[in-house]
Short mmCIF file of N, CA and C in Angstrom, two decimals:
data_model
loop_
_atom_site.label_atom_id
_atom_site.label_comp_id
_atom_site.label_asym_id
_atom_site.label_seq_id
_atom_site.Cartn_x
_atom_site.Cartn_y
_atom_site.Cartn_z
N MET A 1 -5.54 24.62 -18.79
CA MET A 1 -4.38 23.79 -18.56
C MET A 1 -4.84 22.45 -17.98
N THR A 2 -4.42 21.36 -18.59
CA THR A 2 -4.76 20.03 -18.13
C THR A 2 -3.60 19.48 -17.31
N THR A 3 -3.94 18.99 -16.15
CA THR A 3 -2.91 18.35 -15.33
C THR A 3 -3.23 16.88 -15.20
N THR A 4 -2.19 16.10 -15.19
CA THR A 4 -2.36 14.66 -15.04
C THR A 4 -2.67 14.35 -13.58
N PRO A 5 -3.72 13.56 -13.33
CA PRO A 5 -4.00 13.22 -11.93
C PRO A 5 -2.85 12.41 -11.33
N PRO A 6 -2.57 12.62 -10.05
CA PRO A 6 -1.50 11.84 -9.42
C PRO A 6 -1.85 10.35 -9.41
N GLU A 7 -0.82 9.53 -9.53
CA GLU A 7 -1.00 8.07 -9.50
C GLU A 7 -0.59 7.55 -8.14
N ILE A 8 -1.49 6.84 -7.50
CA ILE A 8 -1.22 6.24 -6.19
C ILE A 8 -1.14 4.73 -6.34
N LEU A 9 -0.01 4.18 -5.94
CA LEU A 9 0.19 2.73 -5.98
C LEU A 9 -0.43 2.12 -4.74
N LEU A 10 -1.25 1.11 -4.92
CA LEU A 10 -1.93 0.42 -3.82
C LEU A 10 -1.21 -0.90 -3.56
N LEU A 11 -0.66 -1.03 -2.37
CA LEU A 11 0.08 -2.25 -1.99
C LEU A 11 -0.66 -2.99 -0.89
N SER A 12 -1.02 -4.22 -1.18
CA SER A 12 -1.66 -5.06 -0.17
C SER A 12 -0.63 -5.99 0.45
N GLY A 13 -0.72 -6.13 1.76
CA GLY A 13 0.16 -7.04 2.46
C GLY A 13 -0.44 -8.43 2.59
N SER A 14 -1.59 -8.64 1.97
CA SER A 14 -2.27 -9.93 2.07
C SER A 14 -2.18 -10.69 0.76
N LEU A 15 -1.96 -11.98 0.85
CA LEU A 15 -1.98 -12.84 -0.32
C LEU A 15 -3.39 -13.37 -0.59
N ARG A 16 -4.29 -13.21 0.37
CA ARG A 16 -5.67 -13.71 0.22
C ARG A 16 -6.47 -12.79 -0.68
N LYS A 17 -7.01 -13.34 -1.75
CA LYS A 17 -7.79 -12.57 -2.73
C LYS A 17 -8.99 -11.88 -2.10
N ASP A 18 -9.64 -12.54 -1.17
CA ASP A 18 -10.85 -12.00 -0.57
C ASP A 18 -10.63 -11.41 0.83
N SER A 19 -9.42 -10.99 1.12
CA SER A 19 -9.14 -10.41 2.43
C SER A 19 -9.79 -9.03 2.54
N THR A 20 -10.01 -8.58 3.76
CA THR A 20 -10.55 -7.24 3.96
C THR A 20 -9.54 -6.19 3.51
N ASN A 21 -8.25 -6.49 3.57
CA ASN A 21 -7.23 -5.56 3.08
C ASN A 21 -7.38 -5.36 1.58
N GLU A 22 -7.59 -6.43 0.86
CA GLU A 22 -7.83 -6.33 -0.58
C GLU A 22 -9.12 -5.57 -0.85
N ALA A 23 -10.15 -5.80 -0.05
CA ALA A 23 -11.43 -5.09 -0.23
C ALA A 23 -11.23 -3.58 -0.04
N VAL A 24 -10.43 -3.20 0.94
CA VAL A 24 -10.16 -1.77 1.16
C VAL A 24 -9.48 -1.17 -0.06
N LEU A 25 -8.49 -1.86 -0.61
CA LEU A 25 -7.77 -1.30 -1.75
C LEU A 25 -8.62 -1.31 -3.03
N ARG A 26 -9.45 -2.33 -3.22
CA ARG A 26 -10.38 -2.32 -4.37
C ARG A 26 -11.34 -1.14 -4.23
N THR A 27 -11.79 -0.88 -3.01
CA THR A 27 -12.70 0.23 -2.76
C THR A 27 -11.99 1.57 -2.98
N ALA A 28 -10.75 1.67 -2.56
CA ALA A 28 -9.97 2.89 -2.81
C ALA A 28 -9.88 3.13 -4.31
N GLN A 29 -9.69 2.07 -5.06
CA GLN A 29 -9.60 2.19 -6.52
C GLN A 29 -10.94 2.67 -7.09
N ALA A 30 -12.04 2.19 -6.53
CA ALA A 30 -13.36 2.62 -7.00
C ALA A 30 -13.66 4.07 -6.65
N VAL A 31 -13.15 4.53 -5.51
CA VAL A 31 -13.40 5.90 -5.03
C VAL A 31 -12.47 6.91 -5.72
N ALA A 32 -11.32 6.47 -6.18
CA ALA A 32 -10.27 7.36 -6.69
C ALA A 32 -10.75 8.39 -7.72
N PRO A 33 -11.53 8.00 -8.72
CA PRO A 33 -11.94 9.02 -9.71
C PRO A 33 -12.70 10.20 -9.11
N SER A 34 -13.43 9.95 -8.02
CA SER A 34 -14.20 11.03 -7.41
C SER A 34 -13.31 12.08 -6.74
N VAL A 35 -12.07 11.73 -6.45
CA VAL A 35 -11.12 12.69 -5.85
C VAL A 35 -9.99 13.02 -6.83
N ARG A 36 -10.21 12.70 -8.09
CA ARG A 36 -9.29 13.05 -9.18
C ARG A 36 -7.87 12.51 -8.98
N VAL A 37 -7.80 11.24 -8.64
CA VAL A 37 -6.51 10.54 -8.62
C VAL A 37 -6.67 9.24 -9.40
N THR A 38 -5.57 8.72 -9.86
CA THR A 38 -5.58 7.39 -10.46
C THR A 38 -4.90 6.44 -9.50
N THR A 39 -5.27 5.20 -9.57
CA THR A 39 -4.66 4.19 -8.70
C THR A 39 -4.24 3.00 -9.53
N VAL A 40 -3.21 2.34 -9.06
CA VAL A 40 -2.73 1.10 -9.65
C VAL A 40 -2.55 0.11 -8.51
N ARG A 41 -3.20 -1.04 -8.61
CA ARG A 41 -3.03 -2.08 -7.58
C ARG A 41 -1.88 -2.99 -7.99
N TYR A 42 -0.90 -3.10 -7.11
CA TYR A 42 0.22 -4.01 -7.35
C TYR A 42 -0.25 -5.42 -7.01
N ASP A 43 -0.02 -6.37 -7.92
CA ASP A 43 -0.49 -7.73 -7.69
C ASP A 43 0.62 -8.78 -7.78
N GLY A 44 1.86 -8.36 -7.59
CA GLY A 44 2.97 -9.29 -7.74
C GLY A 44 3.58 -9.81 -6.46
N LEU A 45 2.89 -9.60 -5.32
CA LEU A 45 3.45 -10.01 -4.03
C LEU A 45 3.87 -11.47 -4.01
N ALA A 46 3.04 -12.36 -4.50
CA ALA A 46 3.32 -13.80 -4.44
C ALA A 46 4.47 -14.21 -5.35
N GLN A 47 4.79 -13.39 -6.35
CA GLN A 47 5.85 -13.75 -7.30
C GLN A 47 7.24 -13.29 -6.87
N LEU A 48 7.32 -12.44 -5.86
CA LEU A 48 8.63 -11.93 -5.45
C LEU A 48 9.49 -13.05 -4.85
N PRO A 49 10.75 -13.13 -5.26
CA PRO A 49 11.64 -14.12 -4.65
C PRO A 49 11.98 -13.69 -3.22
N HIS A 50 12.44 -14.64 -2.43
CA HIS A 50 12.91 -14.30 -1.09
C HIS A 50 14.05 -13.30 -1.23
N PHE A 51 14.04 -12.28 -0.38
CA PHE A 51 15.08 -11.28 -0.45
C PHE A 51 16.43 -11.89 -0.07
N ASN A 52 17.41 -11.60 -0.89
CA ASN A 52 18.79 -12.00 -0.63
C ASN A 52 19.66 -10.84 -1.12
N PRO A 53 20.42 -10.20 -0.24
CA PRO A 53 21.26 -9.07 -0.67
C PRO A 53 22.16 -9.41 -1.85
N ASP A 54 22.56 -10.68 -1.98
CA ASP A 54 23.40 -11.07 -3.11
C ASP A 54 22.67 -10.92 -4.44
N ASP A 55 21.33 -10.96 -4.40
CA ASP A 55 20.54 -10.85 -5.63
C ASP A 55 20.07 -9.42 -5.89
N ASP A 56 20.41 -8.49 -4.99
CA ASP A 56 19.99 -7.10 -5.13
C ASP A 56 21.01 -6.33 -5.98
N THR A 57 21.29 -6.89 -7.16
CA THR A 57 22.23 -6.29 -8.12
C THR A 57 21.65 -6.46 -9.51
N ASP A 58 22.16 -5.67 -10.43
CA ASP A 58 21.70 -5.80 -11.83
C ASP A 58 22.30 -7.04 -12.45
N PRO A 59 21.54 -7.78 -13.20
CA PRO A 59 20.11 -7.58 -13.41
C PRO A 59 19.30 -8.14 -12.24
N LEU A 60 18.33 -7.36 -11.80
CA LEU A 60 17.45 -7.78 -10.72
C LEU A 60 16.50 -8.88 -11.22
N PRO A 61 16.00 -9.73 -10.31
CA PRO A 61 14.97 -10.67 -10.73
C PRO A 61 13.78 -9.89 -11.33
N ALA A 62 13.16 -10.43 -12.37
CA ALA A 62 12.09 -9.74 -13.08
C ALA A 62 10.96 -9.24 -12.17
N PRO A 63 10.49 -10.04 -11.18
CA PRO A 63 9.43 -9.53 -10.32
C PRO A 63 9.86 -8.31 -9.50
N VAL A 64 11.13 -8.25 -9.13
CA VAL A 64 11.65 -7.11 -8.38
C VAL A 64 11.72 -5.88 -9.28
N THR A 65 12.14 -6.08 -10.52
CA THR A 65 12.18 -4.98 -11.48
C THR A 65 10.78 -4.40 -11.66
N ARG A 66 9.77 -5.26 -11.77
CA ARG A 66 8.37 -4.79 -11.92
C ARG A 66 7.92 -4.02 -10.68
N LEU A 67 8.24 -4.52 -9.50
CA LEU A 67 7.89 -3.84 -8.26
C LEU A 67 8.52 -2.45 -8.21
N ARG A 68 9.81 -2.40 -8.43
CA ARG A 68 10.51 -1.11 -8.34
C ARG A 68 10.03 -0.13 -9.41
N ALA A 69 9.69 -0.64 -10.59
CA ALA A 69 9.17 0.24 -11.65
C ALA A 69 7.81 0.80 -11.25
N ALA A 70 6.97 -0.02 -10.63
CA ALA A 70 5.65 0.44 -10.18
C ALA A 70 5.81 1.53 -9.11
N ILE A 71 6.75 1.34 -8.21
CA ILE A 71 7.01 2.34 -7.17
C ILE A 71 7.54 3.62 -7.80
N GLU A 72 8.46 3.48 -8.73
CA GLU A 72 9.05 4.65 -9.41
C GLU A 72 7.98 5.47 -10.13
N ARG A 73 7.06 4.80 -10.83
CA ARG A 73 6.00 5.50 -11.59
C ARG A 73 5.02 6.23 -10.69
N ALA A 74 4.79 5.68 -9.52
CA ALA A 74 3.75 6.23 -8.63
C ALA A 74 4.18 7.56 -8.03
N ASP A 75 3.18 8.41 -7.81
CA ASP A 75 3.42 9.68 -7.12
C ASP A 75 3.33 9.50 -5.61
N ALA A 76 2.62 8.46 -5.17
CA ALA A 76 2.44 8.17 -3.74
C ALA A 76 2.06 6.70 -3.61
N ILE A 77 2.09 6.20 -2.37
CA ILE A 77 1.78 4.79 -2.11
C ILE A 77 0.82 4.69 -0.93
N LEU A 78 -0.18 3.82 -1.09
CA LEU A 78 -1.10 3.50 -0.01
C LEU A 78 -1.00 2.01 0.27
N VAL A 79 -0.74 1.66 1.53
CA VAL A 79 -0.57 0.27 1.97
C VAL A 79 -1.76 -0.14 2.82
N CYS A 80 -2.21 -1.36 2.65
CA CYS A 80 -3.18 -1.96 3.56
C CYS A 80 -2.71 -3.39 3.81
N THR A 81 -2.34 -3.67 5.05
CA THR A 81 -1.75 -4.97 5.36
C THR A 81 -2.33 -5.54 6.65
N PRO A 82 -2.48 -6.85 6.69
CA PRO A 82 -2.87 -7.46 7.96
C PRO A 82 -1.67 -7.55 8.90
N GLU A 83 -1.96 -7.99 10.08
CA GLU A 83 -0.91 -8.25 11.07
C GLU A 83 -0.90 -9.76 11.32
N TYR A 84 0.29 -10.35 11.29
CA TYR A 84 0.45 -11.75 11.65
C TYR A 84 1.47 -11.84 12.76
N ALA A 85 1.12 -12.53 13.84
CA ALA A 85 2.02 -12.76 14.97
C ALA A 85 2.64 -11.45 15.46
N GLY A 86 1.82 -10.39 15.48
CA GLY A 86 2.26 -9.13 16.06
C GLY A 86 3.09 -8.24 15.15
N THR A 87 3.21 -8.59 13.88
CA THR A 87 4.04 -7.80 12.97
C THR A 87 3.50 -7.93 11.55
N LEU A 88 4.29 -7.51 10.58
CA LEU A 88 3.89 -7.63 9.18
C LEU A 88 3.93 -9.09 8.73
N PRO A 89 3.07 -9.47 7.80
CA PRO A 89 3.20 -10.81 7.21
C PRO A 89 4.57 -10.93 6.54
N GLY A 90 5.16 -12.09 6.60
CA GLY A 90 6.49 -12.30 6.04
C GLY A 90 6.58 -11.94 4.57
N SER A 91 5.56 -12.27 3.79
CA SER A 91 5.61 -11.97 2.35
C SER A 91 5.64 -10.47 2.10
N PHE A 92 4.94 -9.69 2.93
CA PHE A 92 4.94 -8.25 2.73
C PHE A 92 6.24 -7.63 3.23
N LYS A 93 6.77 -8.15 4.31
CA LYS A 93 8.08 -7.68 4.79
C LYS A 93 9.12 -7.95 3.71
N ASN A 94 9.00 -9.08 3.03
CA ASN A 94 9.90 -9.42 1.93
C ASN A 94 9.81 -8.37 0.82
N LEU A 95 8.58 -7.95 0.48
CA LEU A 95 8.40 -6.89 -0.52
C LEU A 95 9.15 -5.63 -0.08
N LEU A 96 8.95 -5.25 1.16
CA LEU A 96 9.60 -4.05 1.67
C LEU A 96 11.12 -4.19 1.68
N ASP A 97 11.61 -5.38 2.00
CA ASP A 97 13.06 -5.61 1.99
C ASP A 97 13.64 -5.33 0.60
N TRP A 98 12.88 -5.67 -0.45
CA TRP A 98 13.35 -5.42 -1.81
C TRP A 98 13.39 -3.92 -2.13
N THR A 99 12.72 -3.09 -1.35
CA THR A 99 12.73 -1.65 -1.61
C THR A 99 13.88 -0.94 -0.91
N VAL A 100 14.50 -1.58 0.06
CA VAL A 100 15.56 -0.92 0.83
C VAL A 100 16.77 -0.63 -0.05
N GLY A 101 17.12 -1.53 -0.94
CA GLY A 101 18.30 -1.35 -1.78
C GLY A 101 18.11 -0.39 -2.93
N GLY A 102 16.85 -0.06 -3.26
CA GLY A 102 16.59 0.88 -4.34
C GLY A 102 16.33 2.27 -3.78
N THR A 103 16.20 3.22 -4.66
CA THR A 103 15.92 4.59 -4.23
C THR A 103 14.52 5.04 -4.63
N GLU A 104 13.76 4.16 -5.25
CA GLU A 104 12.46 4.53 -5.80
C GLU A 104 11.48 5.05 -4.75
N ILE A 105 11.54 4.52 -3.55
CA ILE A 105 10.58 4.90 -2.51
C ILE A 105 11.06 6.09 -1.68
N SER A 106 12.33 6.43 -1.82
CA SER A 106 12.90 7.51 -1.03
C SER A 106 12.16 8.83 -1.31
N ASP A 107 11.72 9.47 -0.24
CA ASP A 107 10.99 10.74 -0.29
C ASP A 107 9.60 10.64 -0.93
N LYS A 108 9.13 9.44 -1.22
CA LYS A 108 7.80 9.27 -1.81
C LYS A 108 6.77 9.27 -0.69
N PRO A 109 5.66 10.03 -0.84
CA PRO A 109 4.61 10.02 0.18
C PRO A 109 3.98 8.63 0.31
N VAL A 110 3.91 8.15 1.54
CA VAL A 110 3.35 6.82 1.82
C VAL A 110 2.44 6.93 3.04
N ALA A 111 1.32 6.19 2.97
CA ALA A 111 0.41 6.08 4.12
C ALA A 111 -0.11 4.65 4.16
N TRP A 112 -0.75 4.32 5.27
CA TRP A 112 -1.34 2.99 5.39
C TRP A 112 -2.71 3.07 6.05
N ILE A 113 -3.45 2.01 5.79
CA ILE A 113 -4.75 1.82 6.42
C ILE A 113 -4.69 0.52 7.19
N ASN A 114 -5.11 0.56 8.43
CA ASN A 114 -5.23 -0.62 9.27
C ASN A 114 -6.71 -0.99 9.26
N ALA A 115 -7.05 -2.09 8.59
CA ALA A 115 -8.44 -2.52 8.45
C ALA A 115 -8.87 -3.49 9.55
N ALA A 116 -8.00 -3.76 10.50
CA ALA A 116 -8.27 -4.73 11.57
C ALA A 116 -9.29 -4.17 12.57
N ALA A 117 -9.82 -5.06 13.37
CA ALA A 117 -10.75 -4.66 14.43
C ALA A 117 -10.06 -3.69 15.38
N PRO A 118 -10.82 -2.81 16.03
CA PRO A 118 -10.22 -1.85 16.95
C PRO A 118 -9.27 -2.54 17.95
N GLY A 119 -8.11 -1.91 18.15
CA GLY A 119 -7.13 -2.45 19.09
C GLY A 119 -6.19 -3.48 18.49
N ARG A 120 -6.43 -3.85 17.23
CA ARG A 120 -5.57 -4.86 16.58
C ARG A 120 -4.78 -4.21 15.46
N GLY A 121 -3.71 -4.85 15.06
CA GLY A 121 -2.93 -4.39 13.92
C GLY A 121 -1.85 -3.37 14.25
N ARG A 122 -1.73 -3.00 15.51
CA ARG A 122 -0.76 -1.97 15.88
C ARG A 122 0.69 -2.44 15.69
N GLY A 123 0.93 -3.73 15.86
CA GLY A 123 2.28 -4.26 15.65
C GLY A 123 2.70 -4.12 14.19
N ALA A 124 1.77 -4.39 13.27
CA ALA A 124 2.07 -4.24 11.85
C ALA A 124 2.34 -2.78 11.53
N GLU A 125 1.54 -1.87 12.11
CA GLU A 125 1.75 -0.43 11.88
C GLU A 125 3.13 -0.01 12.36
N ALA A 126 3.51 -0.44 13.54
CA ALA A 126 4.81 -0.06 14.11
C ALA A 126 5.96 -0.58 13.24
N THR A 127 5.85 -1.83 12.81
CA THR A 127 6.89 -2.41 11.97
C THR A 127 6.94 -1.70 10.62
N LEU A 128 5.78 -1.40 10.07
CA LEU A 128 5.72 -0.70 8.80
C LEU A 128 6.41 0.67 8.91
N ARG A 129 6.13 1.39 9.98
CA ARG A 129 6.77 2.69 10.19
C ARG A 129 8.30 2.53 10.27
N THR A 130 8.76 1.52 10.98
CA THR A 130 10.20 1.30 11.11
C THR A 130 10.84 0.99 9.77
N VAL A 131 10.27 0.05 9.03
CA VAL A 131 10.86 -0.35 7.75
C VAL A 131 10.80 0.79 6.75
N LEU A 132 9.68 1.51 6.70
CA LEU A 132 9.58 2.63 5.77
C LEU A 132 10.61 3.72 6.11
N GLY A 133 10.94 3.84 7.39
CA GLY A 133 12.00 4.76 7.79
C GLY A 133 13.33 4.39 7.15
N TYR A 134 13.62 3.11 7.09
CA TYR A 134 14.86 2.65 6.47
C TYR A 134 14.88 2.91 4.97
N THR A 135 13.71 2.91 4.34
CA THR A 135 13.65 3.12 2.89
C THR A 135 13.70 4.60 2.52
N GLY A 136 13.51 5.46 3.51
CA GLY A 136 13.51 6.90 3.24
C GLY A 136 12.16 7.42 2.77
N ALA A 137 11.11 6.61 2.91
CA ALA A 137 9.78 7.05 2.50
C ALA A 137 9.34 8.25 3.33
N ASP A 138 8.48 9.07 2.75
CA ASP A 138 7.90 10.23 3.42
C ASP A 138 6.54 9.80 3.98
N ILE A 139 6.48 9.41 5.23
CA ILE A 139 5.23 8.94 5.83
C ILE A 139 4.31 10.13 6.05
N VAL A 140 3.12 10.05 5.48
CA VAL A 140 2.11 11.10 5.60
C VAL A 140 1.20 10.70 6.75
N ASP A 141 1.56 11.12 7.96
CA ASP A 141 0.82 10.69 9.15
C ASP A 141 -0.67 11.01 9.09
N ALA A 142 -1.03 12.15 8.52
CA ALA A 142 -2.43 12.55 8.44
C ALA A 142 -3.25 11.59 7.57
N ALA A 143 -2.58 10.85 6.69
CA ALA A 143 -3.27 9.91 5.80
C ALA A 143 -3.25 8.48 6.33
N CYS A 144 -2.55 8.22 7.42
CA CYS A 144 -2.52 6.89 8.03
C CYS A 144 -3.74 6.77 8.93
N ALA A 145 -4.48 5.68 8.77
CA ALA A 145 -5.75 5.58 9.50
C ALA A 145 -6.08 4.15 9.87
N GLN A 146 -6.83 4.04 10.96
CA GLN A 146 -7.42 2.76 11.31
C GLN A 146 -8.87 2.82 10.85
N LEU A 147 -9.21 1.96 9.89
CA LEU A 147 -10.57 1.89 9.34
C LEU A 147 -11.02 0.44 9.41
N PRO A 148 -11.51 0.01 10.57
CA PRO A 148 -11.93 -1.39 10.71
C PRO A 148 -13.01 -1.75 9.68
N VAL A 149 -12.85 -2.91 9.09
CA VAL A 149 -13.80 -3.38 8.08
C VAL A 149 -14.57 -4.56 8.63
N ASP A 150 -15.87 -4.41 8.66
CA ASP A 150 -16.77 -5.51 9.01
C ASP A 150 -17.02 -6.30 7.72
N ARG A 151 -16.71 -7.59 7.74
CA ARG A 151 -16.88 -8.42 6.54
C ARG A 151 -18.29 -8.33 5.97
N GLY A 152 -19.26 -8.03 6.81
CA GLY A 152 -20.64 -7.89 6.34
C GLY A 152 -20.85 -6.67 5.45
N THR A 153 -19.89 -5.75 5.43
CA THR A 153 -20.00 -4.56 4.58
C THR A 153 -19.27 -4.73 3.24
N VAL A 154 -18.75 -5.93 2.99
CA VAL A 154 -18.06 -6.20 1.72
C VAL A 154 -19.06 -6.90 0.80
N ASP A 155 -19.33 -6.28 -0.36
CA ASP A 155 -20.34 -6.83 -1.27
C ASP A 155 -19.76 -7.97 -2.11
N SER A 156 -20.59 -8.54 -2.96
CA SER A 156 -20.17 -9.70 -3.76
C SER A 156 -19.07 -9.36 -4.75
N GLY A 157 -18.89 -8.08 -5.08
CA GLY A 157 -17.82 -7.66 -5.97
C GLY A 157 -16.53 -7.36 -5.24
N GLY A 158 -16.52 -7.55 -3.91
CA GLY A 158 -15.31 -7.33 -3.13
C GLY A 158 -15.07 -5.89 -2.75
N LEU A 159 -16.13 -5.06 -2.79
CA LEU A 159 -16.00 -3.65 -2.41
C LEU A 159 -16.68 -3.40 -1.07
N VAL A 160 -16.11 -2.50 -0.30
CA VAL A 160 -16.70 -2.13 0.98
C VAL A 160 -17.84 -1.14 0.70
N THR A 161 -19.00 -1.41 1.27
CA THR A 161 -20.18 -0.58 1.01
C THR A 161 -20.39 0.51 2.05
N ASP A 162 -19.70 0.46 3.17
CA ASP A 162 -19.86 1.44 4.24
C ASP A 162 -19.55 2.85 3.72
N PRO A 163 -20.55 3.75 3.68
CA PRO A 163 -20.32 5.08 3.11
C PRO A 163 -19.27 5.90 3.87
N GLU A 164 -19.20 5.74 5.17
CA GLU A 164 -18.20 6.49 5.95
C GLU A 164 -16.79 6.02 5.60
N LEU A 165 -16.60 4.73 5.47
CA LEU A 165 -15.27 4.22 5.10
C LEU A 165 -14.91 4.70 3.70
N ARG A 166 -15.85 4.70 2.79
CA ARG A 166 -15.59 5.18 1.43
C ARG A 166 -15.23 6.67 1.45
N ARG A 167 -15.91 7.45 2.26
CA ARG A 167 -15.62 8.88 2.37
C ARG A 167 -14.19 9.08 2.89
N ARG A 168 -13.84 8.32 3.93
CA ARG A 168 -12.50 8.42 4.52
C ARG A 168 -11.42 8.00 3.51
N LEU A 169 -11.70 6.97 2.72
CA LEU A 169 -10.74 6.57 1.69
C LEU A 169 -10.50 7.71 0.70
N GLY A 170 -11.56 8.40 0.33
CA GLY A 170 -11.42 9.55 -0.56
C GLY A 170 -10.54 10.63 0.08
N GLU A 171 -10.76 10.88 1.36
CA GLU A 171 -9.92 11.87 2.07
C GLU A 171 -8.45 11.45 2.07
N ILE A 172 -8.22 10.18 2.36
CA ILE A 172 -6.84 9.67 2.43
C ILE A 172 -6.16 9.77 1.07
N LEU A 173 -6.87 9.40 0.01
CA LEU A 173 -6.30 9.52 -1.33
C LEU A 173 -5.99 10.99 -1.65
N GLY A 174 -6.89 11.88 -1.26
CA GLY A 174 -6.67 13.30 -1.47
C GLY A 174 -5.45 13.82 -0.72
N LEU A 175 -5.28 13.37 0.52
CA LEU A 175 -4.10 13.77 1.29
C LEU A 175 -2.81 13.29 0.63
N LEU A 176 -2.82 12.06 0.16
CA LEU A 176 -1.63 11.53 -0.53
C LEU A 176 -1.37 12.29 -1.81
N ALA A 177 -2.42 12.62 -2.55
CA ALA A 177 -2.26 13.37 -3.80
C ALA A 177 -1.64 14.74 -3.52
N ARG A 178 -2.14 15.42 -2.50
CA ARG A 178 -1.58 16.74 -2.16
C ARG A 178 -0.13 16.62 -1.70
N ALA A 179 0.18 15.58 -0.93
CA ALA A 179 1.55 15.38 -0.47
C ALA A 179 2.50 15.10 -1.63
N SER A 180 1.98 14.46 -2.67
CA SER A 180 2.83 14.12 -3.82
C SER A 180 3.16 15.34 -4.67
N ARG A 181 2.39 16.39 -4.50
CA ARG A 181 2.63 17.60 -5.28
C ARG A 181 3.56 18.56 -4.56
N GLY A 182 4.03 18.15 -3.38
CA GLY A 182 5.00 18.95 -2.65
C GLY A 182 4.36 20.03 -1.88
#
């Protein structure tokens, strides 16, 4: 019997192409086949319009339709976001605001990785937990982790080379995959 590997949507809260958050998610994508999951990196953060409840009706703006479709297709979601001014970056909060009016994320297993230096990023984690609560997401606490990334461990291809971080990413993807199967 062949089973389709679970699909995990990777959401970055950073608009910077070479951010450590992006490096973590690129590395998760590279590690995914070894734990028998598939991953899809969402890359439409910069195209999302500012959230306006008046626009949260059919027909939705095309970038919002693409976001919600990606969430709907996914079996689970992994977030990696920086912290700005003690909370989530505004652009990523905007992405999350667009998920509140839909049901796609409701009951979907979600976890996050905090790639910031030890002791940093806790405000973003707290805000993320609060907003995901409003969306009805199923937060998989065992898969939420602080994995600080030293920029010196990011290679020229944008992947983290630290073997321990790569191992932990595999564990986290596995936990999300198991959570998605109920």
